[in-house]
XYZ file of C-alpha atoms in Angstrom:
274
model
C 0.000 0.000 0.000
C 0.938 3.324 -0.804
C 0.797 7.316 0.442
C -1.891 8.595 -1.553
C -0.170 11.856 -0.937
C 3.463 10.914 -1.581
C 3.576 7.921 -3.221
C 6.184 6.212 -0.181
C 5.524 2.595 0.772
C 3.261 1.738 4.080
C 2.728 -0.775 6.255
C -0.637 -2.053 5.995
C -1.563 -1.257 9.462
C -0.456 2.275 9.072
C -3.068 5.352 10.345
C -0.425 7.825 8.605
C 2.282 8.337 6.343
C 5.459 8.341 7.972
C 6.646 10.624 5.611
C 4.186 13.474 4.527
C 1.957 12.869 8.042
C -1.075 12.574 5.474
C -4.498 10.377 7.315
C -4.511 6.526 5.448
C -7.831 6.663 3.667
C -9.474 3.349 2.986
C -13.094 4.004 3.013
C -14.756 5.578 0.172
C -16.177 8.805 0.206
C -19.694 9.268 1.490
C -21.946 11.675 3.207
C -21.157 9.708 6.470
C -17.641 9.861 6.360
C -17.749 13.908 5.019
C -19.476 14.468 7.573
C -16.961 12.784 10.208
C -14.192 14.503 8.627
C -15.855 17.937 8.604
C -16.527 17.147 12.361
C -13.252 16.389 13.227
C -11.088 19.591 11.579
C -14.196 21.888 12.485
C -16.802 21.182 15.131
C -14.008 18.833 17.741
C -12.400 21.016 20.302
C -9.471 19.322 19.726
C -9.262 20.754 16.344
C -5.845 22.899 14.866
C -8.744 25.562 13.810
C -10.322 26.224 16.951
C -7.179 26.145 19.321
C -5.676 28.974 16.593
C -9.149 30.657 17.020
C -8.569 30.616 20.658
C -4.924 30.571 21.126
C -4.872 34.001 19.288
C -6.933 35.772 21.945
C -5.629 34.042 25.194
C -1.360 33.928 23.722
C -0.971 35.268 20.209
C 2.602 35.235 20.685
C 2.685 31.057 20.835
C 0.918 30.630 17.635
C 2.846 33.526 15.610
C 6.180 32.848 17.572
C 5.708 28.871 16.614
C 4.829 29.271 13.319
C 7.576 32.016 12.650
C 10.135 29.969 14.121
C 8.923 26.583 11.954
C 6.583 24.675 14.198
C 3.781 24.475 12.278
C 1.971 21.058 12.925
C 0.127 22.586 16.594
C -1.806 25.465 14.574
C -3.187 26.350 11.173
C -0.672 28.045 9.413
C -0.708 31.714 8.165
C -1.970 30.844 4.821
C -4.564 28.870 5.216
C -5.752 30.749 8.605
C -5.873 34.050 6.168
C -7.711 31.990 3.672
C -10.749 31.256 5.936
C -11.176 34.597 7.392
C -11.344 36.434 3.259
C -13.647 33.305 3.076
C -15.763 34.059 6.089
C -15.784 37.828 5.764
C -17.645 37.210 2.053
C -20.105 34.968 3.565
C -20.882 37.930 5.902
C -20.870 40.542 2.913
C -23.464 37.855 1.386
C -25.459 38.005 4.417
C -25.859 41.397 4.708
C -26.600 41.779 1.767
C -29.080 39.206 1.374
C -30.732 39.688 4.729
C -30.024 42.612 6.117
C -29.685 45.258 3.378
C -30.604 48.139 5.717
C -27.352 47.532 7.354
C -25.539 49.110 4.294
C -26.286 52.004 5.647
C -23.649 54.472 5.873
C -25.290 57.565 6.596
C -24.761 57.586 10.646
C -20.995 58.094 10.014
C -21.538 60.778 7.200
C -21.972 64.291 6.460
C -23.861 65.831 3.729
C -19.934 66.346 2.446
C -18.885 62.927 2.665
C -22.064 61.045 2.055
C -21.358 60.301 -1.531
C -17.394 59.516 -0.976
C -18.207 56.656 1.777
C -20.825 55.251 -0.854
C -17.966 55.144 -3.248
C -15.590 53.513 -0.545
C -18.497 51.045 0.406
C -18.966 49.798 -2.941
C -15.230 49.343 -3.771
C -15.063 47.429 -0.467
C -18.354 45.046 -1.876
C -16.020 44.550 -4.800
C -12.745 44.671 -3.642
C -13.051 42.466 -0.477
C -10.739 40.411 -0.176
C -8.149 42.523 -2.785
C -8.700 45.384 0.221
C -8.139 42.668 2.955
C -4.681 41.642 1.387
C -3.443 45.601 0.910
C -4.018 46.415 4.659
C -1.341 42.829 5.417
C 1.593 44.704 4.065
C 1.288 48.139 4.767
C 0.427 47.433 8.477
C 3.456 45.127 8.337
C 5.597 48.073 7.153
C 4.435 50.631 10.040
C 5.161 47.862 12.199
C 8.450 46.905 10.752
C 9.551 50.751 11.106
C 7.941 51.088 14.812
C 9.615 48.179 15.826
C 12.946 48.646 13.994
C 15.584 49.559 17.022
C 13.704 46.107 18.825
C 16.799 43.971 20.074
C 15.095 40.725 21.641
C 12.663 39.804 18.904
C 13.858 41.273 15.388
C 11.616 40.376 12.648
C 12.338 40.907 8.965
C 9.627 42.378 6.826
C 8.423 38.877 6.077
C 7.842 37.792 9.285
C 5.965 40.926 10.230
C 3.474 39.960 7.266
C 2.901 36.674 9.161
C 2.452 38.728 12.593
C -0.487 40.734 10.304
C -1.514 37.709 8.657
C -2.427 36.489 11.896
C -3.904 39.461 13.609
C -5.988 40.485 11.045
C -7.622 37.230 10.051
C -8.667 36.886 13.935
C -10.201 40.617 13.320
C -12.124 39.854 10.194
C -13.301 36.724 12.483
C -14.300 39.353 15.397
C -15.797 41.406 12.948
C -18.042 39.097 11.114
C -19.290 38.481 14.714
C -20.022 41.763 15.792
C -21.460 43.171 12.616
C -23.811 40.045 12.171
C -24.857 40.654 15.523
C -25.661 44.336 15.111
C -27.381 43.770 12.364
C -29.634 41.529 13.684
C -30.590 44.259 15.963
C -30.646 46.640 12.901
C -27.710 49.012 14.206
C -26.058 50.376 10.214
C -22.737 49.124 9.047
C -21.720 52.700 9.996
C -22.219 52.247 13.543
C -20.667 48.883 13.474
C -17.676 50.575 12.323
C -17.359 52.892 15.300
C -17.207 49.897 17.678
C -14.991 47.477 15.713
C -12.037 50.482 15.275
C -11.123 50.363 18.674
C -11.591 46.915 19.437
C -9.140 46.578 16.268
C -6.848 49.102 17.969
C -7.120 47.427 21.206
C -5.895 44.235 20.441
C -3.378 44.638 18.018
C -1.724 46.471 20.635
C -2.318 43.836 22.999
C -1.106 41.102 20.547
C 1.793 43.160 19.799
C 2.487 43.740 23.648
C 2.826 40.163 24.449
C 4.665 39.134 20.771
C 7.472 41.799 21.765
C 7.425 41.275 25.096
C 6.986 45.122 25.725
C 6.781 47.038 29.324
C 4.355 49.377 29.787
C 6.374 52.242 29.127
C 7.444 50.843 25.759
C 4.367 49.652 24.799
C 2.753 53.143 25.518
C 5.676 54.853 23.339
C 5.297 52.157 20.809
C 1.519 52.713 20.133
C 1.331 55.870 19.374
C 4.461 55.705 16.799
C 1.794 52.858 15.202
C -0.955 55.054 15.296
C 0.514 58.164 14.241
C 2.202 56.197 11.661
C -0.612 54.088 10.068
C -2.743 57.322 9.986
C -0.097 58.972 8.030
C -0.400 55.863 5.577
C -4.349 56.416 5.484
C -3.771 59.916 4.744
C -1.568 59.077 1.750
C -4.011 56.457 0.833
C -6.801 58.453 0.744
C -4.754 61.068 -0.909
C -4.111 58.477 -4.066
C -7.516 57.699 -3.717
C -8.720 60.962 -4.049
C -6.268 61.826 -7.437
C -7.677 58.707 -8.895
C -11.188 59.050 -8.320
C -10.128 62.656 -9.964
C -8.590 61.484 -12.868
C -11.453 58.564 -13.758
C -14.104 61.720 -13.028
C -15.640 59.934 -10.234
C -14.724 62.987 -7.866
C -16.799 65.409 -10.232
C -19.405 63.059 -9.861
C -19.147 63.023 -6.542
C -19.035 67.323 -6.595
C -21.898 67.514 -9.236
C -24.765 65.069 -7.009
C -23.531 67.107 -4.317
C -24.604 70.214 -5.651
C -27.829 68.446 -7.037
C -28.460 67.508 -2.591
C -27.877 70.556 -1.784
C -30.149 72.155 -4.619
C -32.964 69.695 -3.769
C -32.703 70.555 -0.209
C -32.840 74.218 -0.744
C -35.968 73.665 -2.798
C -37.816 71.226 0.108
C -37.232 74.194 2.339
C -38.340 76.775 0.030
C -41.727 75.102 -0.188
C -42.117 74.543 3.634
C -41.349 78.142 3.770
């Protein structure tokens, strides 16, 4: 008998290959035996997904630490971690959607100025998910890898602090899908979600960075507000680019011409009351 996986040579009382660590199959596939599979990696307590799930909240430094410094058998690795939160976070844009369409609302963190530019921003993020997702890995990684740049006891390269972010912000898309499918279900926007998920995302980066670095209070204080001031500096820029492109494709004088067309209708509306 051989490794379906590897091709090596078994014994024929082997559970697993000694070489690739693969499971022996030897029933075929049915709906009992999905099911028992899908039980086991997902629903068991025992299960590499769950103690990530966990192990990131109660010591985020083990399962970043282990997998940075190549044990990677006692969690999900990066990758495939990453995978299932983009995968989860567009079951919970189909939700939304689908169920709770009200909770697109943006209006309760908007101005008459910047109603139609977080419509814009809310309908690249519909189509742009996962794309957006990915961009926020390596530009946190980069205000982290200059914050944490004159760190002596636990120097990461650039790469590693992509696997630190990796990490960090799959568990947040998992907290998020949470708390926004929650508040929905008790009809509070997607705009007033946001105002409670960007300081729980604050809080426990810091915390996960506190205990990954190993940081006194002091440090961590100084620390935090270098990321902060740093990564809004990055937004600005963003925003910046994203203002000169939405320029240059004419979306901006869209944006300045239904604007005008509020304001007009609103002047009108209180002409007639008047």
């Amino acid at each position: 008998m051989n490794c379906k996986n590897c091709k090596i040579e078994l014994s024929p009382d082997s559970d697993y290959c000694n070489k690739c660590g693969a499971r022996v199959i030897r029933n075929r596939l049915t709906f009992g035996n999905l099911f028992t599979h899908f039980s086991e990696e997902f629903l068991n307590y025992d299960n590499k997904l769950l103690q990530t799930f966990i192990a990131l909240f109660t010591k985020p430094e083990a399962v970043i630490r282990s997998y940075i410094s190549g044990t990677r058998k006692k969690y999900v690795n990066v990758i495939s971690y990453f995978a299932i939160a983009i995968t989860i976070a567009g079951v919970q844009l189909f939700i939304l959607q689908r169920f709770f369409p009200e909770a697109m609302d943006m209006s309760s963190v908007s101005t008459e100025a910047t109603k139609e530019f977080n419509l814009k921003v809310l309908e690249f993020i519909q189509d742009y998910q996962s794309i957006a997702m990915m961009l926020n890995v390596p530009i946190y990684a980069l205000v982290s890898k200059l914050v944490f740049i004159g760190e002596k006891k636990f120097k990461y390269n650039y790469t590693e602090h992509l696997v630190i972010y990796m990490y960090l912000l799959a568990q947040l898309s998992a907290i998020g899908t949470v708390i926004t499918l929650t508040a929905a279900a008790f009809d509070l926007s997607l705009g007033t979600t946001s105002l409670i998920l960007s300081p729980i995302q604050f809080i426990y980066i810091g915390y996960a960075l506190k205990r990954i670095f190993n940081l006194d209070w002091t440090n961590f204080i100084l620390r935090t507000l270098i990321f902060i001031c740093a990564l809004i500096a990055f937004t600005v820029l963003a925003s910046v680019a994203a203002g000169l492109v939405m320029y240059f494709n004419g979306d901006f004088q869209k944006m300045i011409e239904a604007q005008k067309a509020a304001n007009e209708a609103a002047r009108t509306v209180k002409d007639t009351i008047n």
